[in-house]
PDB file of C-alpha atoms and ligand atoms in Angstrom:
ATOM      1  CA  MET S   1       0.000   0.000   0.000  1.00 92.00           C
ATOM      2  CA  LYS S   2       1.469   3.358  -1.003  1.00 96.00           C
ATOM      3  CA  HIS S   3      -1.088   5.831   0.401  1.00 98.00           C
ATOM      4  CA  LEU S   4      -3.822   5.884   3.021  1.00 98.00           C
ATOM      5  CA  LEU S   5      -6.438   8.243   1.617  1.00 98.00           C
ATOM      6  CA  SER S   6      -9.635   6.445   2.602  1.00 98.00           C
ATOM      7  CA  VAL S   7     -10.793   3.520   4.729  1.00 98.00           C
ATOM      8  CA  ASP S   8     -11.595   1.900   1.363  1.00 98.00           C
ATOM      9  CA  ASP S   9      -7.833   1.540   0.765  1.00 97.00           C
ATOM     10  CA  LEU S  10      -7.718  -0.980   3.626  1.00 97.00           C
ATOM     11  CA  GLY S  11     -10.916  -3.013   3.672  1.00 96.00           C
ATOM     12  CA  ALA S  12     -11.690  -5.308   6.618  1.00 98.00           C
ATOM     13  CA  GLU S  13      -8.472  -7.276   6.256  1.00 97.00           C
ATOM     14  CA  GLY S  14      -6.338  -4.135   6.162  1.00 98.00           C
ATOM     15  CA  ILE S  15      -8.064  -2.707   9.244  1.00 98.00           C
ATOM     16  CA  GLU S  16      -7.434  -5.945  11.164  1.00 98.00           C
ATOM     17  CA  HIS S  17      -3.801  -5.906  10.022  1.00 97.00           C
ATOM     18  CA  VAL S  18      -3.279  -2.324  11.229  1.00 98.00           C
ATOM     19  CA  CYS S  19      -4.884  -3.211  14.583  1.00 98.00           C
ATOM     20  CA  SER S  20      -2.625  -6.214  15.126  1.00 97.00           C
ATOM     21  CA  LEU S  21       0.479  -4.199  14.174  1.00 97.00           C
ATOM     22  CA  ALA S  22      -0.718  -1.465  16.545  1.00 98.00           C
ATOM     23  CA  ASP S  23      -0.611  -4.033  19.367  1.00 97.00           C
ATOM     24  CA  HIS S  24       3.146  -4.352  18.854  1.00 97.00           C
ATOM     25  CA  PHE S  25       3.552  -0.607  18.877  1.00 97.00           C
ATOM     26  CA  THR S  26       1.517  -0.284  22.073  1.00 98.00           C
ATOM     27  CA  GLU S  27       4.114  -2.549  23.634  1.00 97.00           C
ATOM     28  CA  VAL S  28       6.914  -0.373  22.210  1.00 97.00           C
ATOM     29  CA  SER S  29       5.288   2.728  23.734  1.00 96.00           C
ATOM     30  CA  GLN S  30       5.351   1.064  27.162  1.00 97.00           C
ATOM     31  CA  ARG S  31       9.114   0.470  27.104  1.00 97.00           C
ATOM     32  CA  PRO S  32      11.399   2.735  29.188  1.00 98.00           C
ATOM     33  CA  ILE S  33      12.802   4.017  25.886  1.00 97.00           C
ATOM     34  CA  PRO S  34       9.746   3.953  23.599  1.00 97.00           C
ATOM     35  CA  LYS S  35      11.613   3.973  20.312  1.00 97.00           C
ATOM     36  CA  VAL S  36      12.485   1.495  17.547  1.00 97.00           C
ATOM     37  CA  PRO S  37      14.730   2.077  14.529  1.00 96.00           C
ATOM     38  CA  ALA S  38      12.160   0.899  11.950  1.00 96.00           C
ATOM     39  CA  LEU S  39      11.962   4.162   9.965  1.00 97.00           C
ATOM     40  CA  ARG S  40      15.470   5.504  10.482  1.00 96.00           C
ATOM     41  CA  GLY S  41      16.441   7.712   7.532  1.00 96.00           C
ATOM     42  CA  LYS S  42      12.827   8.400   6.510  1.00 97.00           C
ATOM     43  CA  THR S  43      11.364  11.897   6.594  1.00 98.00           C
ATOM     44  CA  VAL S  44       7.724  12.491   7.458  1.00 98.00           C
ATOM     45  CA  VAL S  45       6.193  15.922   6.788  1.00 97.00           C
ATOM     46  CA  MET S  46       3.158  17.274   8.609  1.00 96.00           C
ATOM     47  CA  LEU S  47       1.181  19.343   6.125  1.00 96.00           C
ATOM     48  CA  PHE S  48      -1.678  20.705   8.205  1.00 95.00           C
ATOM     49  CA  PHE S  49      -3.754  23.413   6.539  1.00 94.00           C
ATOM     50  CA  GLU S  50      -6.398  23.111   9.269  1.00 93.00           C
ATOM     51  CA  ASN S  51      -6.141  23.238  13.045  1.00 90.00           C
ATOM     52  CA  SER S  52      -5.310  20.087  14.932  1.00 93.00           C
ATOM     53  CA  THR S  53      -4.058  19.046  18.350  1.00 94.00           C
ATOM     54  CA  ARG S  54      -4.309  15.283  18.670  1.00 96.00           C
ATOM     55  CA  THR S  55      -4.007  14.146  15.066  1.00 97.00           C
ATOM     56  CA  ARG S  56      -0.942  16.256  14.383  1.00 97.00           C
ATOM     57  CA  LEU S  57       0.835  15.566  17.656  1.00 97.00           C
ATOM     58  CA  SER S  58       0.124  11.856  17.576  1.00 97.00           C
ATOM     59  CA  PHE S  59       1.464  11.544  14.021  1.00 98.00           C
ATOM     60  CA  GLU S  60       4.575  13.395  15.181  1.00 98.00           C
ATOM     61  CA  VAL S  61       5.050  11.183  18.226  1.00 98.00           C
ATOM     62  CA  ALA S  62       4.358   8.097  16.109  1.00 98.00           C
ATOM     63  CA  ALA S  63       6.980   9.064  13.520  1.00 98.00           C
ATOM     64  CA  LYS S  64       9.536   9.882  16.221  1.00 98.00           C
ATOM     65  CA  ARG S  65       8.982   6.588  18.052  1.00 98.00           C
ATOM     66  CA  LEU S  66       9.814   4.877  14.755  1.00 98.00           C
ATOM     67  CA  SER S  67      13.004   7.005  14.484  1.00 98.00           C
ATOM     68  CA  ALA S  68      11.836   8.931  11.415  1.00 98.00           C
ATOM     69  CA  ASP S  69      12.766  12.594  10.986  1.00 98.00           C
ATOM     70  CA  VAL S  70       9.775  14.896  11.245  1.00 98.00           C
ATOM     71  CA  MET S  71       9.295  18.188   9.419  1.00 95.00           C
ATOM     72  CA  GLY S  72       6.550  20.384  10.815  1.00 88.00           C
ATOM     73  CA  PHE S  73       4.779  22.906   8.662  1.00 79.00           C
ATOM     74  CA  SER S  74       2.852  25.777  10.084  1.00 78.00           C
ATOM     75  CA  ILE S  75       0.652  27.547   7.564  1.00 81.00           C
ATOM     76  CA  ALA S  76       0.642  30.756   9.576  1.00 79.00           C
ATOM     77  CA  SER S  77       4.416  31.227   9.232  1.00 79.00           C
ATOM     78  CA  SER S  78       4.864  29.689   5.764  1.00 85.00           C
ATOM     79  CA  SER S  79       4.906  31.131   2.256  1.00 88.00           C
ATOM     80  CA  VAL S  80       1.272  30.051   1.882  1.00 85.00           C
ATOM     81  CA  GLN S  81       0.659  33.439   3.541  1.00 84.00           C
ATOM     82  CA  LYS S  82       2.467  35.054   0.583  1.00 89.00           C
ATOM     83  CA  GLY S  83       0.074  33.354  -1.799  1.00 89.00           C
ATOM     84  CA  GLU S  84       2.152  30.285  -2.698  1.00 92.00           C
ATOM     85  CA  SER S  85      -0.084  27.630  -4.219  1.00 93.00           C
ATOM     86  CA  LEU S  86      -0.689  24.197  -2.756  1.00 94.00           C
ATOM     87  CA  ARG S  87       1.028  22.591  -5.737  1.00 95.00           C
ATOM     88  CA  ASP S  88       4.171  24.712  -5.366  1.00 95.00           C
ATOM     89  CA  THR S  89       4.205  24.117  -1.616  1.00 94.00           C
ATOM     90  CA  VAL S  90       4.105  20.358  -2.216  1.00 95.00           C
ATOM     91  CA  ALA S  91       6.824  20.583  -4.876  1.00 96.00           C
ATOM     92  CA  THR S  92       9.040  22.601  -2.510  1.00 94.00           C
ATOM     93  CA  ILE S  93       8.680  20.071   0.295  1.00 93.00           C
ATOM     94  CA  SER S  94       9.215  17.157  -2.115  1.00 94.00           C
ATOM     95  CA  ALA S  95      12.453  18.735  -3.316  1.00 95.00           C
ATOM     96  CA  MET S  96      13.816  18.377   0.217  1.00 93.00           C
ATOM     97  CA  GLY S  97      13.194  14.652   0.147  1.00 94.00           C
ATOM     98  CA  ALA S  98      10.008  13.751   2.004  1.00 96.00           C
ATOM     99  CA  HIS S  99       9.058  10.065   2.195  1.00 97.00           C
ATOM    100  CA  ALA S 100       5.602  10.657   3.637  1.00 98.00           C
ATOM    101  CA  MET S 101       3.232  13.605   3.853  1.00 98.00           C
ATOM    102  CA  VAL S 102       0.474  13.668   6.433  1.00 98.00           C
ATOM    103  CA  VAL S 103      -2.101  16.038   4.985  1.00 97.00           C
ATOM    104  CA  ARG S 104      -5.053  17.835   6.547  1.00 97.00           C
ATOM    105  CA  HIS S 105      -7.064  20.366   4.551  1.00 96.00           C
ATOM    106  CA  ARG S 106     -10.498  21.914   4.727  1.00 94.00           C
ATOM    107  CA  SER S 107     -11.309  20.767   1.170  1.00 96.00           C
ATOM    108  CA  ALA S 108     -12.243  17.182   0.348  1.00 97.00           C
ATOM    109  CA  GLY S 109      -9.849  15.487  -2.081  1.00 98.00           C
ATOM    110  CA  VAL S 110      -6.702  17.504  -1.308  1.00 97.00           C
ATOM    111  CA  PRO S 111      -4.684  14.524   0.045  1.00 98.00           C
ATOM    112  CA  ALA S 112      -5.548  12.547  -3.119  1.00 98.00           C
ATOM    113  CA  GLN S 113      -4.414  15.480  -5.221  1.00 98.00           C
ATOM    114  CA  VAL S 114      -1.162  15.819  -3.255  1.00 98.00           C
ATOM    115  CA  ALA S 115      -0.540  12.100  -3.854  1.00 98.00           C
ATOM    116  CA  LYS S 116      -0.645  12.772  -7.606  1.00 97.00           C
ATOM    117  CA  TRP S 117       1.820  15.655  -7.348  1.00 97.00           C
ATOM    118  CA  CYS S 118       4.654  13.944  -5.490  1.00 95.00           C
ATOM    119  CA  ASP S 119       6.420  10.622  -4.966  1.00 96.00           C
ATOM    120  CA  ALA S 120       5.852  10.536  -1.216  1.00 97.00           C
ATOM    121  CA  SER S 121       3.315   8.320   0.535  1.00 98.00           C
ATOM    122  CA  VAL S 122       0.328  10.429   1.543  1.00 98.00           C
ATOM    123  CA  VAL S 123      -1.801   9.918   4.631  1.00 98.00           C
ATOM    124  CA  ASN S 124      -5.154  11.660   4.794  1.00 98.00           C
ATOM    125  CA  ALA S 125      -5.342  13.285   8.232  1.00 98.00           C
ATOM    126  CA  GLY S 126      -8.786  14.748   7.521  1.00 98.00           C
ATOM    127  CA  ASP S 127     -10.065  16.361   4.312  1.00 98.00           C
ATOM    128  CA  GLY S 128     -13.082  18.621   4.681  1.00 96.00           C
ATOM    129  CA  THR S 129     -16.183  16.619   5.500  1.00 95.00           C
ATOM    130  CA  HIS S 130     -14.898  13.658   3.484  1.00 98.00           C
ATOM    131  CA  GLU S 131     -12.674  11.218   5.406  1.00 98.00           C
ATOM    132  CA  HIS S 132     -10.372  10.775   8.381  1.00 98.00           C
ATOM    133  CA  PRO S 133      -9.180   7.170   8.054  1.00 98.00           C
ATOM    134  CA  THR S 134      -6.704   7.028  10.942  1.00 98.00           C
ATOM    135  CA  GLN S 135      -9.430   8.232  13.319  1.00 98.00           C
ATOM    136  CA  ALA S 136     -11.593   5.287  12.198  1.00 98.00           C
ATOM    137  CA  LEU S 137      -8.658   2.936  12.743  1.00 98.00           C
ATOM    138  CA  LEU S 138      -7.980   4.150  16.267  1.00 98.00           C
ATOM    139  CA  ASP S 139     -11.684   3.927  17.047  1.00 98.00           C
ATOM    140  CA  CYS S 140     -11.820   0.308  15.830  1.00 98.00           C
ATOM    141  CA  TYR S 141      -8.698  -0.428  17.878  1.00 98.00           C
ATOM    142  CA  THR S 142     -10.266   1.137  20.985  1.00 98.00           C
ATOM    143  CA  ILE S 143     -13.485  -0.869  20.589  1.00 98.00           C
ATOM    144  CA  LYS S 144     -11.490  -4.084  20.090  1.00 98.00           C
ATOM    145  CA  GLU S 145      -9.381  -3.335  23.172  1.00 98.00           C
ATOM    146  CA  ARG S 146     -12.437  -2.661  25.335  1.00 98.00           C
ATOM    147  CA  LEU S 147     -15.083  -5.004  23.942  1.00 98.00           C
ATOM    148  CA  GLY S 148     -12.941  -7.703  22.289  1.00 98.00           C
ATOM    149  CA  THR S 149     -14.379  -7.256  18.820  1.00 98.00           C
ATOM    150  CA  VAL S 150     -16.188  -4.802  16.572  1.00 98.00           C
ATOM    151  CA  ALA S 151     -18.217  -7.494  14.787  1.00 98.00           C
ATOM    152  CA  GLY S 152     -21.812  -7.731  15.978  1.00 98.00           C
ATOM    153  CA  LYS S 153     -21.649  -4.580  18.116  1.00 98.00           C
ATOM    154  CA  HIS S 154     -24.299  -1.898  17.881  1.00 98.00           C
ATOM    155  CA  ILE S 155     -22.626   1.495  17.471  1.00 98.00           C
ATOM    156  CA  VAL S 156     -24.747   4.630  17.772  1.00 98.00           C
ATOM    157  CA  ILE S 157     -23.225   7.733  16.198  1.00 98.00           C
ATOM    158  CA  LEU S 158     -24.773  10.814  17.714  1.00 97.00           C
ATOM    159  CA  GLY S 159     -24.743  14.420  16.556  1.00 95.00           C
ATOM    160  CA  ASP S 160     -23.352  16.462  13.679  1.00 94.00           C
ATOM    161  CA  ILE S 161     -23.043  13.705  11.082  1.00 96.00           C
ATOM    162  CA  LYS S 162     -23.538  16.053   8.137  1.00 94.00           C
ATOM    163  CA  HIS S 163     -20.194  17.800   8.668  1.00 94.00           C
ATOM    164  CA  SER S 164     -18.271  14.845  10.051  1.00 97.00           C
ATOM    165  CA  ARG S 165     -15.409  13.153   8.230  1.00 98.00           C
ATOM    166  CA  VAL S 166     -14.979  11.092  11.415  1.00 98.00           C
ATOM    167  CA  ALA S 167     -18.477   9.654  10.947  1.00 98.00           C
ATOM    168  CA  ARG S 168     -17.940   8.926   7.244  1.00 98.00           C
ATOM    169  CA  SER S 169     -14.704   7.015   7.840  1.00 98.00           C
ATOM    170  CA  GLY S 170     -16.044   5.412  11.027  1.00 98.00           C
ATOM    171  CA  ILE S 171     -19.169   4.085   9.312  1.00 98.00           C
ATOM    172  CA  LYS S 172     -17.044   2.484   6.574  1.00 98.00           C
ATOM    173  CA  ALA S 173     -14.702   0.857   9.067  1.00 98.00           C
ATOM    174  CA  PHE S 174     -17.310  -0.277  11.620  1.00 98.00           C
ATOM    175  CA  THR S 175     -19.586  -1.821   8.993  1.00 98.00           C
ATOM    176  CA  ALA S 176     -16.624  -3.441   7.181  1.00 98.00           C
ATOM    177  CA  LEU S 177     -15.816  -5.205  10.462  1.00 98.00           C
ATOM    178  CA  GLY S 178     -19.438  -6.322  10.893  1.00 98.00           C
ATOM    179  CA  ALA S 179     -20.910  -3.796  13.321  1.00 98.00           C
ATOM    180  CA  LYS S 180     -24.420  -2.402  13.086  1.00 98.00           C
ATOM    181  CA  VAL S 181     -24.458   1.399  12.971  1.00 98.00           C
ATOM    182  CA  THR S 182     -27.360   3.676  13.874  1.00 98.00           C
ATOM    183  CA  LEU S 183     -27.167   7.422  13.299  1.00 98.00           C
ATOM    184  CA  VAL S 184     -29.021   9.709  15.675  1.00 97.00           C
ATOM    185  CA  ALA S 185     -29.209  13.395  14.800  1.00 95.00           C
ATOM    186  CA  PRO S 186     -31.625  16.225  14.154  1.00 93.00           C
ATOM    187  CA  ALA S 187     -32.763  16.150  10.500  1.00 93.00           C
ATOM    188  CA  THR S 188     -30.728  19.305   9.738  1.00 92.00           C
ATOM    189  CA  LEU S 189     -27.492  17.577  10.756  1.00 93.00           C
ATOM    190  CA  LEU S 190     -27.990  14.422   8.692  1.00 95.00           C
ATOM    191  CA  PRO S 191     -26.196  14.211   5.333  1.00 94.00           C
ATOM    192  CA  PRO S 192     -28.305  14.530   2.146  1.00 92.00           C
ATOM    193  CA  ALA S 193     -28.162  10.964   0.736  1.00 92.00           C
ATOM    194  CA  VAL S 194     -28.170   9.125   4.038  1.00 96.00           C
ATOM    195  CA  GLU S 195     -30.667   6.506   2.729  1.00 95.00           C
ATOM    196  CA  SER S 196     -27.879   5.075   0.581  1.00 96.00           C
ATOM    197  CA  TRP S 197     -25.508   4.633   3.551  1.00 97.00           C
ATOM    198  CA  PRO S 198     -25.216   1.200   5.217  1.00 97.00           C
ATOM    199  CA  VAL S 199     -26.787   2.473   8.440  1.00 98.00           C
ATOM    200  CA  GLU S 200     -30.066   2.907  10.244  1.00 98.00           C
ATOM    201  CA  VAL S 201     -31.272   6.366  11.164  1.00 98.00           C
ATOM    202  CA  SER S 202     -33.290   7.230  14.222  1.00 96.00           C
ATOM    203  CA  MET S 203     -34.630  10.412  15.766  1.00 92.00           C
ATOM    204  CA  ASP S 204     -35.499   8.630  18.987  1.00 91.00           C
ATOM    205  CA  ILE S 205     -32.337   9.068  21.016  1.00 93.00           C
ATOM    206  CA  ASP S 206     -33.680   7.606  24.262  1.00 92.00           C
ATOM    207  CA  THR S 207     -34.839   4.270  22.782  1.00 92.00           C
ATOM    208  CA  VAL S 208     -31.673   3.781  20.738  1.00 96.00           C
ATOM    209  CA  LEU S 209     -29.344   4.517  23.642  1.00 95.00           C
ATOM    210  CA  GLY S 210     -31.026   1.808  25.719  1.00 95.00           C
ATOM    211  CA  ASP S 211     -29.814  -0.817  23.271  1.00 95.00           C
ATOM    212  CA  CYS S 212     -26.238  -0.108  22.159  1.00 98.00           C
ATOM    213  CA  ASP S 213     -22.662  -1.194  22.850  1.00 98.00           C
ATOM    214  CA  VAL S 214     -21.078   2.125  21.938  1.00 98.00           C
ATOM    215  CA  VAL S 215     -22.381   5.669  21.795  1.00 98.00           C
ATOM    216  CA  TYR S 216     -20.070   7.768  19.638  1.00 98.00           C
ATOM    217  CA  GLY S 217     -20.622  11.501  20.179  1.00 98.00           C
ATOM    218  CA  LEU S 218     -19.580  13.985  17.504  1.00 97.00           C
ATOM    219  CA  ARG S 219     -18.552  17.577  17.960  1.00 95.00           C
ATOM    220  CA  VAL S 220     -20.982  20.164  16.678  1.00 91.00           C
ATOM    221  CA  GLN S 221     -18.735  21.643  13.971  1.00 87.00           C
ATOM    222  CA  LEU S 222     -19.570  25.285  14.440  1.00 80.00           C
ATOM    223  CA  GLU S 223     -16.864  26.332  11.948  1.00 80.00           C
ATOM    224  CA  ARG S 224     -18.543  24.337   9.150  1.00 73.00           C
ATOM    225  CA  GLN S 225     -22.131  25.510   9.691  1.00 68.00           C
ATOM    226  CA  GLY S 226     -22.862  27.696   6.684  1.00 61.00           C
ATOM    227  CA  GLU S 227     -26.456  28.279   7.730  1.00 63.00           C
ATOM    228  CA  ALA S 228     -28.513  28.133  10.900  1.00 68.00           C
ATOM    229  CA  LEU S 229     -28.934  24.386  11.388  1.00 77.00           C
ATOM    230  CA  LEU S 230     -29.383  24.477  15.150  1.00 79.00           C
ATOM    231  CA  PRO S 231     -31.805  26.452  17.313  1.00 76.00           C
ATOM    232  CA  SER S 232     -29.215  27.078  20.071  1.00 85.00           C
ATOM    233  CA  LEU S 233     -26.499  25.009  21.704  1.00 87.00           C
ATOM    234  CA  ARG S 234     -28.566  24.795  24.887  1.00 90.00           C
ATOM    235  CA  GLU S 235     -31.563  23.431  23.081  1.00 90.00           C
ATOM    236  CA  TYR S 236     -29.336  21.072  21.067  1.00 91.00           C
ATOM    237  CA  SER S 237     -27.843  19.704  24.250  1.00 93.00           C
ATOM    238  CA  ALA S 238     -31.266  19.119  25.815  1.00 93.00           C
ATOM    239  CA  HIS S 239     -32.592  17.234  22.767  1.00 93.00           C
ATOM    240  CA  TRP S 240     -29.495  15.524  21.391  1.00 94.00           C
ATOM    241  CA  GLY S 241     -26.759  15.673  24.036  1.00 95.00           C
ATOM    242  CA  LEU S 242     -25.517  12.758  26.107  1.00 97.00           C
ATOM    243  CA  THR S 243     -26.696  14.197  29.404  1.00 97.00           C
ATOM    244  CA  VAL S 244     -26.054  12.464  32.742  1.00 97.00           C
ATOM    245  CA  GLY S 245     -29.662  11.244  32.769  1.00 96.00           C
ATOM    246  CA  ARG S 246     -29.333   9.649  29.341  1.00 97.00           C
ATOM    247  CA  ALA S 247     -25.903   8.184  30.073  1.00 97.00           C
ATOM    248  CA  LYS S 248     -27.304   6.477  33.187  1.00 96.00           C
ATOM    249  CA  ARG S 249     -29.740   4.588  31.002  1.00 95.00           C
ATOM    250  CA  LEU S 250     -26.995   3.132  28.769  1.00 97.00           C
ATOM    251  CA  PRO S 251     -26.575  -0.639  29.033  1.00 97.00           C
ATOM    252  CA  THR S 252     -23.872  -1.692  31.527  1.00 97.00           C
ATOM    253  CA  GLY S 253     -20.458  -1.687  29.887  1.00 97.00           C
ATOM    254  CA  ALA S 254     -21.481   0.470  26.920  1.00 98.00           C
ATOM    255  CA  LEU S 255     -18.644   2.749  25.808  1.00 98.00           C
ATOM    256  CA  VAL S 256     -18.904   6.524  25.476  1.00 98.00           C
ATOM    257  CA  MET S 257     -16.575   7.612  22.663  1.00 98.00           C
ATOM    258  CA  HIS S 258     -15.758  10.967  21.064  1.00 98.00           C
ATOM    259  CA  PRO S 259     -12.944  11.934  18.659  1.00 98.00           C
ATOM    260  CA  GLY S 260     -12.231  15.219  20.471  1.00 96.00           C
ATOM    261  CA  PRO S 261     -12.139  18.113  20.776  1.00 95.00           C
ATOM    262  CA  VAL S 262     -15.281  17.984  22.932  1.00 95.00           C
ATOM    263  CA  ASN S 263     -17.642  20.918  23.391  1.00 93.00           C
ATOM    264  CA  ARG S 264     -18.104  20.038  27.057  1.00 93.00           C
ATOM    265  CA  GLY S 265     -21.724  20.191  28.085  1.00 93.00           C
ATOM    266  CA  VAL S 266     -22.983  20.383  24.494  1.00 93.00           C
ATOM    267  CA  GLU S 267     -22.615  16.926  22.976  1.00 94.00           C
ATOM    268  CA  ILE S 268     -21.582  15.158  26.208  1.00 97.00           C
ATOM    269  CA  ALA S 269     -22.017  16.242  29.843  1.00 97.00           C
ATOM    270  CA  PRO S 270     -18.652  16.913  31.545  1.00 96.00           C
ATOM    271  CA  GLU S 271     -19.420  14.367  34.311  1.00 97.00           C
ATOM    272  CA  VAL S 272     -19.962  11.615  31.753  1.00 97.00           C
ATOM    273  CA  LEU S 273     -16.517  12.233  30.255  1.00 97.00           C
ATOM    274  CA  ASP S 274     -15.000  11.209  33.611  1.00 96.00           C
ATOM    275  CA  TRP S 275     -16.845   7.886  33.766  1.00 97.00           C
ATOM    276  CA  PRO S 276     -14.710   4.736  33.437  1.00 97.00           C
ATOM    277  CA  ASN S 277     -16.534   3.798  30.249  1.00 98.00           C
ATOM    278  CA  ALA S 278     -15.688   7.083  28.527  1.00 98.00           C
ATOM    279  CA  THR S 279     -12.696   6.479  26.270  1.00 98.00           C
ATOM    280  CA  VAL S 280     -11.775   9.939  24.934  1.00 98.00           C
ATOM    281  CA  ASN S 281      -8.190   9.966  26.239  1.00 97.00           C
ATOM    282  CA  GLU S 282      -7.745   6.259  25.603  1.00 98.00           C
ATOM    283  CA  GLN S 283      -8.657   6.896  21.958  1.00 98.00           C
ATOM    284  CA  VAL S 284      -5.884   9.508  21.837  1.00 98.00           C
ATOM    285  CA  ARG S 285      -3.366   7.060  23.341  1.00 97.00           C
ATOM    286  CA  HIS S 286      -4.346   4.366  20.856  1.00 98.00           C
ATOM    287  CA  GLY S 287      -4.020   6.939  18.090  1.00 98.00           C
ATOM    288  CA  VAL S 288      -0.254   6.898  18.573  1.00 98.00           C
ATOM    289  CA  SER S 289      -0.017   3.084  18.194  1.00 98.00           C
ATOM    290  CA  VAL S 290      -2.319   3.034  15.188  1.00 98.00           C
ATOM    291  CA  ARG S 291      -0.435   5.859  13.454  1.00 98.00           C
ATOM    292  CA  MET S 292       2.850   4.085  14.127  1.00 98.00           C
ATOM    293  CA  ALA S 293       1.330   1.039  12.420  1.00 98.00           C
ATOM    294  CA  VAL S 294       0.169   3.102   9.428  1.00 98.00           C
ATOM    295  CA  LEU S 295       3.511   4.879   8.939  1.00 98.00           C
ATOM    296  CA  TYR S 296       5.311   1.572   9.326  1.00 98.00           C
ATOM    297  CA  LEU S 297       3.104  -0.110   6.717  1.00 97.00           C
ATOM    298  CA  LEU S 298       3.573   2.714   4.238  1.00 97.00           C
ATOM    299  CA  LEU S 299       7.276   3.350   4.707  1.00 97.00           C
ATOM    300  CA  HIS S 300       9.023   0.251   5.905  1.00 91.00           C
ATOM    301  CA  VAL S 301      10.698  -1.420   2.947  1.00 77.00           C
ATOM    302  CA  ASP S 302      10.705  -5.017   4.051  1.00 65.00           C
ATOM    303  CA  THR S 303       7.466  -5.704   5.913  1.00 52.00           C
ATOM    304  CA  ASP S 304       8.117  -9.443   6.150  1.00 55.00           C
ATOM    305  CA  LYS S 305      11.085  -9.117   8.465  1.00 57.00           C
ATOM    306  CA  PRO S 306      10.579  -8.446  12.170  1.00 53.00           C
ATOM    307  CA  VAL S 307      11.745  -5.019  13.207  1.00 54.00           C
ATOM    308  CA  LEU S 308      10.856  -4.577  16.822  1.00 55.00           C
TER     309      LEU S 308
HETATM  310  C1  LIG R 401     -11.820  15.547  14.394  1.00 95.20           C
HETATM  311  C2  LIG R 401     -11.439  16.189  13.081  1.00 95.20           C
HETATM  312  O1  LIG R 401     -10.665  17.129  13.035  1.00 95.20           O
HETATM  313  O2  LIG R 401     -11.939  15.686  12.097  1.00 95.20           O
HETATM  314  N1  LIG R 401     -10.875  15.650  15.398  1.00 95.20           N
HETATM  315  C3  LIG R 401      -9.867  14.738  15.413  1.00 95.20           C
HETATM  316  O3  LIG R 401      -9.150  14.549  14.460  1.00 95.20           O
HETATM  317  N2  LIG R 401      -9.748  14.019  16.544  1.00 95.20           N
HETATM  318  C4  LIG R 401     -13.169  15.841  14.814  1.00 95.20           C
HETATM  319  C5  LIG R 401     -13.568  17.242  15.112  1.00 95.20           C
HETATM  320  O4  LIG R 401     -12.838  18.199  14.883  1.00 95.20           O
HETATM  321  O5  LIG R 401     -14.675  17.392  15.593  1.00 95.20           O
END
């Protein structure tokens, strides 16, 4: 595999493979010196045209734990501010010898375009409302760690699905592994052609939450709301938020997941985030292992030989 642009590039087998490789890297991260030489001599560039805390930092940590060199790129202090085009920016970075580019952009399709413009392996770290494949991988890994398997689980995705690349990639990955997915959202925050997605849709949050293995809350993406799709955040929270009252009615052992950043008190009550079944920080930790696995798969020359 040369690039990871979509969950479709992996399929069920690829997702399972990444998860089992991630297990090895979780072990590496627990060592006193959490570093292996697997990607020594490789250069990984972080090309983030949109804000990020966890995705960017965890890719950086992942690359460093594999002994790759990391080049950071901050739009605010780059020549993009002087009007340099995306294509010229990519060509400039390529000329310095990048082996992988981790790309985030507010427009769908940019990572695929970058992959056509350079020889490096490209990882999609979130493109507009399109996809965020490594988030789906770390979510599958978290569910497997906690519940043993993704197959047969009922995963409820709650909230701003319309604007969510996390939901689009998650739905592909969860259903590929055999989970049942139900979307719960106000009609204005559902995507247009949702009938053609491999999911069920419900407006009845309280019934659905009583019968699920995972409730996956999504951030209300205020920066992507072009029009007034919500009455007010307070009203949204009352109708569609995972309040303490609702969370108490979840089946025992059901996980509360969220990709972060959380609008505390809007999509999930702050108290619920502290419950033992809430996995927000665990997802972040697993993100490092999963991203190590992805970079390793894309960049390591001889995948048959043990490296650890
Ligand atoms: C998400 C993103 O940027 O797509 N965050 C993340 O990568 N963990 C979700 C979000 O911003 O709501």
